[in-house]
Every structure is written in C-alpha cells, then in structure tokens.
Amino acid sequence: MDKILVLDFGGQYNQLIARRVRSLSVFAEIKNYDCITSEEIKNNDYKGIIFTGGPNSVYDPSSPHYSKDILELGIPILGICYGDQLLAYMNGATITSAKHNSEYGKTTLISLGGTILKGVPEKSVCWMSHTDYIKEAPSGFKTTGYTNNCPCAVMENNEKKFYGVQFHPEVTHTEYGMTILSNFVFDVCECKADWKMDNFAKASIEKYRNELKDKKVLLALSGGLDSSVVALLLNKAIGKNLICVFVDHGLLRKDEGDYVEKVFKDTFDINLIRVNAKARFLNALKGVTDPETKRKIIGKEFIEVFTEEAKKIGNIDILSQGTIYPDVIESGRNASAVIKSHHNVGGLPKDIGFKGIVEPLRDLFKDEVRKIGIELGLPLELVYRQPFPGPGLAVRIIGEITEEKIKIAQDSDAILREEFLKAGLDKKANQYFTVVTNTHSVGVMGDARTYGYTLAIRAVTTDDFMTATWTRIPFDTLETISSRITNEVKGINRVTYDITSKPPATVEWE
C-alpha cells in the first residue's frame, strides 16, 4: 500500500491534510517532526512527504526544524504554509517578515501554470494565514503562483520534486485545493489509490477471529460512535467472548441509557453489562461547582466503577478500546499510554491483569469510522450522532449538579432535538444542545411571579470543530423552541440563544 507522510510542524490543520489525502484513497499518516528520523522515513517507503504549517517563524531558534538529510532521500516533498517557508529556507532562500505583506483569509491566487497547479485556473481563491513570506524562490526553484502581497505563493523544483504553497490547500475555502493535493499525490508521487475502506471490516473481523480465539475481551461501551463500532466488529469476530461494560453515570441524554442497552443487548445480542451508577456519581459531585473538578471526579469514579466490574468478571485476557487516529496523534506517543477520559479507559490499576490491548480503529479518522459503522449495520442515529462529551450533561449544567438540573437538561435537550428534526436543522447544525445556566431571573406565568433558571441554546456549524460559527436558526423555530421549553420544562422561565462563534468561545460552555 502506498503511503504519504504528513510531517507535523505544529499546524492546526495537520489532521485535515491527512484526511484530505485519504479521501483520494491514498493512505496518509502523521508523525511529529521530532519523532521520526530521516532514516526511518526512508525505511518506511513513503511515496511522498508533506510539511505542515505551524505558528512559528523559521528564524525563531525555538521553531521546529528538520535535518537537511530529508532533502537527499529522493522522496517528493510538498511544503504548506510554514512548511513551504521551511522548505525554501532549507534550500537557501530568504524568508521575509513584513506586516503589510501579511495575509489572512480568502485571497486571490494568480497561477502561472506548472506541475502542482495543473488544472488550476489563472485566478482562483485560496486561504492564506501568514506573516512571513518567501520574497524570491530559492535557487533551482521557479515561482508558479503569486498574490498581491505574496510574490512567491507557489514554487516548484521539478528536478528534485520539491513543491511549496504559501496557502492552505487542505481547507475548503481554497477552491482548487484538492486539485493541488491530487497533482502532488498522483502526478508527482505516482501513488496508487489503494487505500479502500470497503474491506476493512471484513479483514478486521477475520484478523481478530484468529488473534483473539478463546480469549476474553473487555470493552467499555459508552454508546458513542467509536466504542459502538468496536463492539459490533469484535462481536462478529469473537461473539460472547466479548464483554461490554456500559457505565451509566446518569448524565446521559433523555432515555439514552435504555436506548444503548436495547440496541446492543436486544438488537445485536452483545454480551452487555449495564451499571446504573447515577446515585454514586451524584453523591461524588455534591456541592462541586468548578468545571475541571467535575471532570476529574467523573473520570475517577468511571475508572473505579469499571475496575470493580472487571474484577467481578475475572479472567479477562484483553482490554479493547475505541481509540481512533486523532487520539494517537494528540497523545504524541503510543495511544495505549495516554487515553482520553470517558471515551477510552485510562488510568486502570495494574492488578486487573490484562495481557494486552486491542485498538481496532487506531488508524482511522472519525469519517472513516462512520463508514465502518454503516457497513456493520450500526443504526444511523448512532453513526451520525453528534459529539457528546465524556462527562455528559455535567459540562452542560453550570454550577452544582442536581437531580432537578439533570431533568431540566434532559427534557429541554429532547425538545430542542425534536424541533430541529422537524425544521430540517439537524442537517444544518453540526452540534446543538441546551445549557442549564446558574442564573435565575424573574418571570410571570399566569398571574404568578416566578424565579426560574435561564436556559441557553447552543448550535454551531463547522467542518472540523477547530473553528465554528453559530447556526442561523429561523426566528419562528426559535420561538417554537422557547415556547415549548418554558411551557413543558419545569423550572425554566427564560430562554436565550448563544450567538458566539469559536473562537473566541468554545463549543461547550464548560
């Protein structure tokens, strides 16, 4: 299988670059610049290398650099943004910093043709984000594209197969970004489009049927996409030898615990243990208002409950986790060493005695996991479910968590989801939910004065959750939602809509 190496220099779009390459049916993997040597790059038979962007200047002594040995490997290189500047710098060019040459956002690119810009018209829109720039292409390179403020926006050296673009071809705002990446991957690197998801599930089932024969495997099932796909895949491979533990901390969406149990226990006949631990979690959270403290308490209790259940079962050979590729990248090292709280089980005591860890999805991005879920027959409601935080509604309830607030959060969220579905907004907004604030306000219901909670609605539209804009909801729909919540949810007398984008805000409130 042909592979492209995405060499990460700290860019915020590193994962997006790899996903775009994979969308061309070519496997791409990300390595931090200081975690792989040029010798290892050579021995891994990469067909091409992409230098990512980054927030630094190449002249900053603390900025990420790489040994010039990489230029002698004979492997094609594409530099993007900082990666473009670094490639030019390594080849002897001068990098200039000037405020009036800074470019941020949509910019008109003028193409002069060439290998990397094949199929790109003379004028097109690209997405810029830089202060430093290359004033003149290094020796052996020629400039094949420019903008009003960037005299060398695209450069290429066809003899050495080195190419650089100052803008970001991986983002959707760059009109012909996929054309540029395709030119590099196929025309320059001569990759074959042999990364196919079609047979991933079948091959994985066969693999684990052989590797895990007669072994007991334990999986923490949250009901989220990743752990759900792992559960179905391993169930098909080893059947009842897979034991799923679903820890219901009482902070899930309305009726979600029952739904998860029904899907996996009744529909798929999976060996599932549901632990109803709501009282335990609420007791531990009593009086706690600080968001980080809430998260730590929930994480600690989750691990303790899971550990207790694992010891009850006994004689478990293997722990399985829903680790996916972004988890591997974010950890900076082997994914089994650093696990995301609540989605994967981290911090387990050593005396449980697992002989190994299985992570069937560790090489896949979220969109690829969805494809596997569909292939395995996972209900579309779970395949396309919105991101849900591990601590659950705890981060959507400001201040102390109480039974009353949990019911408000669950009932109001159910109404919001129902009305979004009716209005067709479930396909427009990528994430939407309600937040129980800790603010009380005066209201009037009937002839009586009320003093209830203020509820906030949050809905965002995004491609990658790195940035997000607030979703434009029709006023009529907002009015219906507000009316239903104030009439049907006890304790709420005022509804607000959060119209803050990310940045400066985050998607969740806590």
Coordinates of C-alpha atoms in Angstrom, one line a residue:
M1 CA 0.0 0.0 0.0
D2 CA 1.4 3.4 -1.0
K3 CA 1.8 5.9 1.8
I4 CA 2.2 9.7 2.3
L5 CA 3.9 11.0 5.4
V6 CA 2.5 14.2 6.9
L7 CA 5.3 15.7 8.9
D8 CA 3.8 17.8 11.6
F9 CA 5.4 21.1 12.5
G10 CA 2.7 22.3 14.8
G11 CA 0.0 23.2 12.3
Q12 CA -3.6 23.3 13.3
Y13 CA -4.7 21.6 10.1
N14 CA -2.4 18.6 10.3
Q15 CA -5.2 16.1 10.7
L16 CA -7.2 17.8 7.9
I17 CA -4.3 17.4 5.5
A18 CA -4.1 13.6 6.2
R19 CA -7.9 13.3 5.9
R20 CA -7.8 15.0 2.5
V21 CA -5.1 12.7 1.2
R22 CA -7.0 9.7 2.5
S23 CA -10.1 11.0 0.7
L24 CA -8.1 10.4 -2.5
S25 CA -7.9 6.7 -1.5
V26 CA -4.2 7.1 -0.6
F27 CA -3.1 6.2 3.0
A28 CA -1.6 9.1 4.9
E29 CA -0.1 9.1 8.4
I30 CA 1.0 11.9 10.7
K31 CA 4.3 12.0 12.5
N32 CA 5.6 14.8 14.7
Y33 CA 8.7 16.3 13.2
D34 CA 10.9 15.3 16.2
C35 CA 9.5 11.7 16.5
I36 CA 10.9 10.3 13.2
T37 CA 14.4 10.3 11.7
S38 CA 15.2 10.6 8.1
E39 CA 16.5 7.0 8.2
E40 CA 13.1 5.8 9.5
I41 CA 11.4 7.9 6.8
K42 CA 13.5 6.2 4.1
N43 CA 12.9 2.7 5.5
N44 CA 9.1 3.1 5.7
D45 CA 8.9 3.5 1.9
Y46 CA 6.9 6.7 1.9
K47 CA 6.0 7.8 -1.6
G48 CA 5.8 11.5 -0.6
I49 CA 6.2 13.9 2.3
I50 CA 4.0 16.9 3.2
F51 CA 5.5 19.5 5.6
T52 CA 2.6 21.0 7.5
G53 CA 2.0 24.6 8.6
G54 CA 2.9 25.9 12.0
P55 CA 2.7 29.1 14.1
N56 CA 6.4 29.9 14.2
S57 CA 9.0 31.8 12.1
V58 CA 11.8 29.8 10.6
Y59 CA 14.2 32.3 12.1
D60 CA 13.0 31.7 15.7
P61 CA 15.6 29.4 17.4
S62 CA 12.8 27.6 19.2
S63 CA 10.8 26.9 16.0
P64 CA 10.6 23.4 14.6
H65 CA 13.2 22.5 12.0
Y66 CA 14.4 19.3 10.4
S67 CA 17.7 17.8 9.3
K68 CA 18.6 18.7 5.7
D69 CA 19.2 14.9 5.2
I70 CA 15.5 14.7 4.3
L71 CA 16.3 16.6 1.1
E72 CA 18.6 13.8 0.0
L73 CA 16.2 10.9 0.3
G74 CA 14.9 11.3 -3.2
I75 CA 11.3 11.5 -1.9
P76 CA 9.0 14.2 -3.2
I77 CA 8.1 17.0 -0.7
L78 CA 5.2 19.4 -0.6
G79 CA 5.5 22.3 1.9
I80 CA 2.4 24.0 3.1
C81 CA 2.4 27.5 4.8
Y82 CA 5.2 27.3 7.4
G83 CA 6.2 24.0 5.7
D84 CA 6.6 26.0 2.4
Q85 CA 8.8 28.6 4.2
L86 CA 10.9 25.8 5.9
L87 CA 11.4 24.0 2.6
A88 CA 12.6 27.3 1.0
Y89 CA 14.8 28.1 3.9
M90 CA 16.4 24.7 3.8
N91 CA 17.2 25.4 0.2
G92 CA 18.9 28.7 0.8
A93 CA 16.0 31.2 0.3
T94 CA 15.5 34.3 2.5
I95 CA 12.2 34.5 4.4
T96 CA 10.9 38.0 4.9
S97 CA 8.6 39.3 7.7
A98 CA 6.6 42.5 7.0
K99 CA 3.3 43.5 8.4
H100 CA 1.9 44.9 5.2
N101 CA 2.6 41.6 3.4
S102 CA 0.6 39.6 6.0
E103 CA -2.4 37.8 4.6
Y104 CA -5.3 36.1 6.5
G105 CA -8.4 34.6 4.9
K106 CA -9.6 34.4 1.4
T107 CA -7.1 35.7 -1.2
T108 CA -6.9 35.7 -5.0
L109 CA -4.2 33.4 -6.3
I110 CA -2.7 34.1 -9.7
S111 CA -1.5 30.9 -11.3
L112 CA 1.4 30.8 -13.8
G113 CA 0.9 27.1 -14.5
G114 CA 3.3 24.3 -13.7
T115 CA 3.1 20.8 -12.3
I116 CA 1.5 21.4 -8.9
L117 CA -1.0 23.9 -10.3
K118 CA -2.2 21.8 -13.2
G119 CA -5.9 22.3 -13.7
V120 CA -6.0 25.4 -11.6
P121 CA -7.3 28.5 -13.5
E122 CA -5.3 31.7 -13.8
K123 CA -7.4 33.3 -11.0
S124 CA -8.8 31.4 -8.0
V125 CA -9.5 31.8 -4.3
C126 CA -7.0 30.4 -1.8
W127 CA -6.9 30.5 2.0
M128 CA -3.9 32.4 3.5
S129 CA -2.7 32.7 7.1
H130 CA 0.8 34.0 7.3
T131 CA 3.0 37.0 8.3
D132 CA 6.4 35.7 7.0
Y133 CA 6.7 35.1 3.3
I134 CA 9.1 34.0 0.6
K135 CA 10.2 37.1 -1.4
E136 CA 12.0 35.1 -4.0
A137 CA 12.1 31.3 -4.8
P138 CA 15.4 29.6 -3.8
S139 CA 17.9 28.5 -6.4
G140 CA 16.7 25.7 -8.6
F141 CA 13.0 26.6 -8.0
K142 CA 10.7 28.8 -10.0
T143 CA 7.7 30.8 -8.9
T144 CA 4.5 29.5 -10.4
G145 CA 1.9 31.4 -8.4
Y146 CA 1.5 34.7 -6.6
T147 CA -0.9 37.0 -4.8
N148 CA -1.0 40.8 -4.4
N149 CA 1.0 40.6 -1.1
C150 CA 2.9 37.4 -1.7
P151 CA 5.4 37.4 -4.6
C152 CA 6.1 33.6 -4.3
A153 CA 2.9 31.9 -3.3
V154 CA 3.7 28.7 -5.2
M155 CA 7.2 27.4 -6.0
E156 CA 8.4 24.2 -7.6
N157 CA 11.6 22.3 -8.4
N158 CA 10.6 19.6 -10.8
E159 CA 14.1 18.1 -10.9
K160 CA 14.1 17.3 -7.2
K161 CA 10.3 17.1 -7.0
F162 CA 10.1 19.8 -4.3
Y163 CA 7.0 22.0 -4.2
G164 CA 5.7 24.7 -1.8
V165 CA 2.4 26.6 -1.4
Q166 CA 2.1 29.5 1.0
F167 CA -1.7 29.0 1.4
H168 CA -3.7 26.0 2.8
P169 CA -4.9 23.7 0.0
E170 CA -6.5 21.3 2.6
V171 CA -9.2 23.8 3.7
T172 CA -12.5 24.0 1.8
H173 CA -12.0 27.8 1.3
T174 CA -9.2 27.1 -1.2
E175 CA -11.2 26.4 -4.4
Y176 CA -8.8 24.1 -6.1
G177 CA -7.1 22.7 -3.0
M178 CA -8.0 19.1 -3.8
T179 CA -6.7 19.6 -7.3
I180 CA -3.3 20.7 -5.9
L181 CA -3.1 17.8 -3.5
S182 CA -4.2 15.3 -6.2
N183 CA -1.5 16.7 -8.5
F184 CA 1.1 16.1 -5.8
V185 CA -0.1 12.7 -4.7
F186 CA -0.7 11.1 -8.1
D187 CA 1.3 13.1 -10.7
V188 CA 4.4 13.8 -8.6
C189 CA 4.4 10.9 -6.1
E190 CA 2.8 8.4 -8.5
C191 CA 0.7 6.9 -5.7
K192 CA -1.9 4.2 -6.4
A193 CA -5.3 4.8 -5.0
D194 CA -5.3 1.6 -2.9
W195 CA -6.5 2.8 0.5
K196 CA -10.0 1.3 0.5
M197 CA -12.4 1.1 3.4
D198 CA -14.7 -1.4 1.7
N199 CA -13.0 -4.5 3.0
F200 CA -11.6 -3.0 6.3
A201 CA -14.4 -4.5 8.4
K202 CA -14.2 -7.9 6.8
A203 CA -10.4 -8.1 7.1
S204 CA -10.5 -6.9 10.7
I205 CA -13.2 -9.4 11.7
E206 CA -11.1 -12.2 10.2
K207 CA -7.9 -10.9 11.9
Y208 CA -9.4 -10.7 15.4
R209 CA -11.2 -14.0 15.0
N210 CA -7.8 -15.6 14.7
E211 CA -5.8 -13.4 17.1
L212 CA -8.4 -13.5 19.9
K213 CA -9.6 -17.1 19.6
D214 CA -10.6 -18.4 23.0
K215 CA -9.7 -15.1 24.7
K216 CA -12.0 -13.0 26.9
V217 CA -12.1 -9.3 25.8
L218 CA -13.4 -6.4 27.9
L219 CA -14.7 -3.2 26.3
A220 CA -16.0 0.0 27.9
L221 CA -19.0 0.8 25.8
S222 CA -20.2 4.4 26.0
G223 CA -22.8 4.3 23.2
G224 CA -20.7 6.8 21.2
L225 CA -19.6 6.0 17.7
D226 CA -16.1 4.7 18.3
S227 CA -16.8 2.2 21.1
S228 CA -20.1 1.2 19.3
V229 CA -18.2 0.3 16.1
V230 CA -15.6 -1.6 18.1
A231 CA -18.3 -3.5 19.9
L232 CA -20.0 -4.6 16.7
L233 CA -16.7 -5.5 15.0
L234 CA -15.4 -7.7 17.9
N235 CA -18.8 -9.2 18.4
K236 CA -18.8 -10.5 14.9
A237 CA -15.2 -11.8 15.5
I238 CA -15.5 -13.5 18.9
G239 CA -19.1 -13.4 19.9
K240 CA -19.9 -13.9 23.6
N241 CA -16.2 -13.8 24.4
L242 CA -16.6 -10.0 24.1
I243 CA -17.9 -8.5 27.3
C244 CA -19.1 -4.9 27.1
V245 CA -19.5 -2.8 30.3
F246 CA -21.8 0.3 29.9
V247 CA -21.3 2.6 32.9
D248 CA -24.5 4.8 33.1
H249 CA -23.5 7.8 35.2
G250 CA -26.9 9.3 35.0
L251 CA -25.6 12.3 33.0
L252 CA -26.7 11.0 29.5
R253 CA -29.4 12.4 27.2
K254 CA -33.0 11.6 28.0
D255 CA -33.7 7.8 27.8
E256 CA -30.2 7.3 26.3
G257 CA -29.2 4.6 28.7
D258 CA -32.2 2.5 27.8
Y259 CA -31.6 3.1 24.1
V260 CA -28.0 1.9 24.3
E261 CA -29.0 -1.2 26.2
K262 CA -31.8 -2.0 23.7
V263 CA -29.6 -1.6 20.6
F264 CA -26.6 -3.6 21.8
K265 CA -28.2 -6.2 24.1
D266 CA -31.5 -6.8 22.3
T267 CA -30.8 -6.0 18.6
F268 CA -27.2 -7.2 18.3
D269 CA -27.3 -9.8 21.2
I270 CA -24.0 -8.5 22.6
N271 CA -22.8 -9.6 26.0
L272 CA -23.5 -6.3 27.8
I273 CA -23.4 -5.4 31.4
R274 CA -25.1 -2.1 32.3
V275 CA -24.0 -0.5 35.5
N276 CA -26.6 2.1 36.8
A277 CA -24.3 4.3 38.9
K278 CA -26.2 7.6 38.9
A279 CA -26.5 7.8 42.7
R280 CA -22.8 7.1 43.1
F281 CA -21.8 9.9 40.7
L282 CA -24.2 12.4 42.0
N283 CA -23.1 11.8 45.6
A284 CA -19.4 12.3 44.5
L285 CA -20.4 15.6 42.7
K286 CA -22.5 17.0 45.5
G287 CA -21.5 20.6 46.2
V288 CA -18.9 20.8 43.4
T289 CA -19.1 23.8 41.0
D290 CA -15.7 24.0 39.4
P291 CA -15.8 22.6 35.8
E292 CA -12.4 20.9 36.0
T293 CA -13.1 19.4 39.4
K294 CA -16.3 17.9 38.0
R295 CA -14.4 16.3 35.1
K296 CA -11.8 14.8 37.4
I297 CA -14.4 13.4 39.8
I298 CA -16.4 11.8 36.9
G299 CA -13.2 10.4 35.4
K300 CA -12.1 9.0 38.7
E301 CA -15.5 7.4 39.5
F302 CA -15.7 6.0 36.0
I303 CA -12.4 4.2 36.4
E304 CA -13.4 2.9 39.8
V305 CA -16.7 1.6 38.6
F306 CA -15.2 0.0 35.5
T307 CA -12.4 -1.6 37.6
E308 CA -14.9 -3.0 40.1
E309 CA -16.9 -4.6 37.2
A310 CA -13.8 -6.0 35.6
K311 CA -12.7 -7.7 38.9
K312 CA -16.2 -9.1 39.3
I313 CA -16.0 -10.7 35.9
G314 CA -12.4 -12.0 36.4
N315 CA -10.1 -13.9 34.0
I316 CA -10.1 -11.2 31.3
D317 CA -7.3 -11.5 28.8
I318 CA -7.6 -8.4 26.7
L319 CA -8.8 -4.8 27.1
S320 CA -10.2 -3.3 24.0
Q321 CA -10.5 0.5 23.4
G322 CA -12.2 2.8 20.9
T323 CA -9.0 4.7 20.2
I324 CA -9.0 6.4 16.8
Y325 CA -6.2 8.1 14.9
P326 CA -6.7 11.7 16.3
D327 CA -6.3 10.1 19.8
V328 CA -3.0 8.6 18.7
I329 CA -1.8 12.0 17.2
E330 CA -2.9 14.0 20.2
S331 CA -1.2 11.7 22.7
G332 CA 2.2 12.3 21.0
R333 CA 3.1 8.7 21.5
N334 CA 1.6 5.2 21.7
A335 CA -2.1 5.6 22.2
S336 CA -2.3 2.9 24.9
A337 CA -0.1 5.1 27.1
V338 CA -2.4 8.2 27.1
I339 CA -6.1 7.6 26.8
K340 CA -8.9 10.2 26.5
S341 CA -11.0 10.2 29.6
H342 CA -14.5 8.7 29.5
H343 CA -14.2 7.6 25.8
N344 CA -11.4 5.2 26.5
V345 CA -10.4 3.7 29.7
G346 CA -7.2 5.4 31.1
G347 CA -5.6 5.0 34.5
L348 CA -6.7 1.5 35.2
P349 CA -4.9 -0.3 38.1
K350 CA -2.2 -2.7 37.0
D351 CA -3.6 -5.5 39.2
I352 CA -6.5 -6.2 36.8
G353 CA -4.1 -8.3 34.9
F354 CA -4.8 -7.6 31.2
K355 CA -2.4 -9.4 28.9
G356 CA -2.8 -7.0 26.1
I357 CA -4.8 -4.1 24.5
V358 CA -6.7 -4.2 21.2
E359 CA -7.5 -1.0 19.3
P360 CA -9.1 -1.9 16.0
L361 CA -9.8 1.7 14.9
R362 CA -6.4 3.3 15.9
D363 CA -5.5 4.1 12.2
L364 CA -8.9 5.6 11.3
F365 CA -10.3 9.1 11.3
K366 CA -13.9 9.8 12.5
D367 CA -15.4 9.9 9.0
E368 CA -13.7 6.5 8.2
V369 CA -15.1 5.0 11.4
R370 CA -18.6 6.1 10.3
K371 CA -18.2 4.2 7.1
I372 CA -17.3 1.1 9.0
G373 CA -20.3 1.6 11.3
I374 CA -22.6 1.7 8.3
E375 CA -21.0 -1.4 6.8
L376 CA -21.6 -3.2 10.1
G377 CA -25.2 -2.2 10.3
L378 CA -25.0 0.3 13.2
P379 CA -28.2 2.4 13.4
L380 CA -27.8 5.7 11.5
E381 CA -28.8 7.5 14.7
L382 CA -25.6 6.3 16.3
V383 CA -23.5 6.6 13.2
Y384 CA -24.3 10.2 12.8
R385 CA -24.8 11.2 16.4
Q386 CA -23.4 14.5 17.4
P387 CA -20.3 14.6 19.6
F388 CA -21.2 14.1 23.2
P389 CA -18.7 15.0 26.0
G390 CA -17.5 12.1 28.1
P391 CA -18.7 13.8 31.4
G392 CA -22.0 14.1 29.7
L393 CA -24.5 16.7 30.8
A394 CA -22.2 17.7 33.7
V395 CA -20.5 20.2 31.3
R396 CA -23.9 21.5 30.2
I397 CA -25.0 22.2 33.7
I398 CA -23.3 25.3 35.1
G399 CA -22.6 25.2 38.8
E400 CA -23.6 22.3 41.1
I401 CA -25.2 19.2 39.5
T402 CA -28.6 18.3 41.0
E403 CA -31.4 15.9 40.1
E404 CA -33.5 19.0 39.2
K405 CA -30.9 20.4 36.8
I406 CA -30.3 17.0 35.1
K407 CA -34.0 16.7 34.4
I408 CA -34.1 20.2 33.0
A409 CA -31.1 19.5 30.8
Q410 CA -32.5 16.2 29.5
D411 CA -36.1 17.5 28.9
S412 CA -35.0 20.7 27.2
D413 CA -32.4 18.9 25.0
A414 CA -35.1 16.4 23.9
I415 CA -37.4 19.3 22.8
L416 CA -34.6 21.1 21.0
R417 CA -33.6 17.9 19.1
E418 CA -37.2 17.2 18.2
E419 CA -37.8 20.7 16.9
F420 CA -34.5 20.7 14.9
L421 CA -35.5 17.5 13.3
K422 CA -38.9 18.9 12.3
A423 CA -37.3 22.1 10.8
G424 CA -34.6 20.1 9.0
L425 CA -31.9 21.9 11.1
D426 CA -30.4 18.6 12.2
K427 CA -28.5 18.5 8.9
K428 CA -27.5 22.2 9.0
A429 CA -26.1 22.3 12.5
N430 CA -23.2 20.0 13.4
Q431 CA -23.8 20.2 17.1
Y432 CA -26.7 21.6 19.1
F433 CA -27.8 21.3 22.8
T434 CA -29.1 23.2 25.7
V435 CA -27.2 24.6 28.7
V436 CA -28.7 25.0 32.2
T437 CA -27.1 28.2 33.4
N438 CA -26.7 29.1 37.0
T439 CA -28.6 32.3 36.5
H440 CA -32.1 32.9 37.9
S441 CA -34.4 35.5 36.6
V442 CA -37.9 36.9 37.3
G443 CA -40.7 35.8 35.1
V444 CA -44.5 35.7 35.0
M445 CA -46.6 32.6 34.4
G446 CA -50.3 33.1 34.6
D447 CA -50.8 35.7 37.3
A448 CA -47.9 34.4 39.4
R449 CA -44.3 35.6 39.7
T450 CA -41.6 33.1 39.0
Y451 CA -37.9 32.9 39.7
G452 CA -36.5 30.2 37.5
Y453 CA -33.4 29.2 35.7
T454 CA -32.3 30.8 32.4
L455 CA -31.7 28.2 29.7
A456 CA -29.3 28.8 26.8
I457 CA -29.4 27.1 23.4
R458 CA -26.2 26.4 21.6
A459 CA -26.0 25.4 17.9
V460 CA -22.9 25.5 15.7
T461 CA -22.0 24.8 12.1
T462 CA -18.4 23.5 11.4
D463 CA -16.4 21.3 9.2
D464 CA -13.8 20.2 11.7
F465 CA -14.7 21.6 15.2
M466 CA -11.4 23.6 15.2
T467 CA -13.5 26.7 14.3
A468 CA -17.2 27.0 14.3
T469 CA -19.9 29.6 13.5
W470 CA -23.2 29.9 15.3
T471 CA -26.1 28.4 13.3
R472 CA -28.6 30.8 11.8
I473 CA -32.0 29.4 13.1
P474 CA -35.2 30.9 11.7
F475 CA -36.9 33.1 14.3
D476 CA -40.2 31.1 14.0
T477 CA -38.3 27.9 15.0
L478 CA -36.6 29.7 17.9
E479 CA -40.0 31.0 19.1
T480 CA -41.4 27.5 19.0
I481 CA -38.5 26.0 20.9
S482 CA -38.6 28.8 23.5
S483 CA -42.4 28.4 23.9
R484 CA -42.2 24.6 24.3
I485 CA -39.3 24.7 26.8
T486 CA -40.9 27.4 29.1
N487 CA -44.2 25.6 29.0
E488 CA -43.1 22.0 29.3
V489 CA -39.9 22.1 31.3
K490 CA -40.5 22.9 35.0
G491 CA -38.0 25.5 36.4
I492 CA -37.3 27.4 33.2
N493 CA -38.8 30.8 32.6
R494 CA -36.3 32.4 30.2
V495 CA -34.5 31.0 27.0
T496 CA -31.6 32.7 25.3
Y497 CA -29.6 31.8 22.2
D498 CA -25.8 31.8 22.2
I499 CA -24.6 33.6 19.0
T500 CA -20.9 33.4 19.8
S501 CA -18.5 31.7 17.3
K502 CA -15.4 29.6 18.0
P503 CA -13.1 31.4 18.6
P504 CA -13.5 33.4 20.9
A505 CA -15.8 30.9 22.6
T506 CA -15.6 27.1 22.7
V507 CA -18.5 24.9 21.5
E508 CA -19.3 23.6 25.0
W509 CA -19.8 26.1 27.9
E510 CA -17.6 24.2 30.4

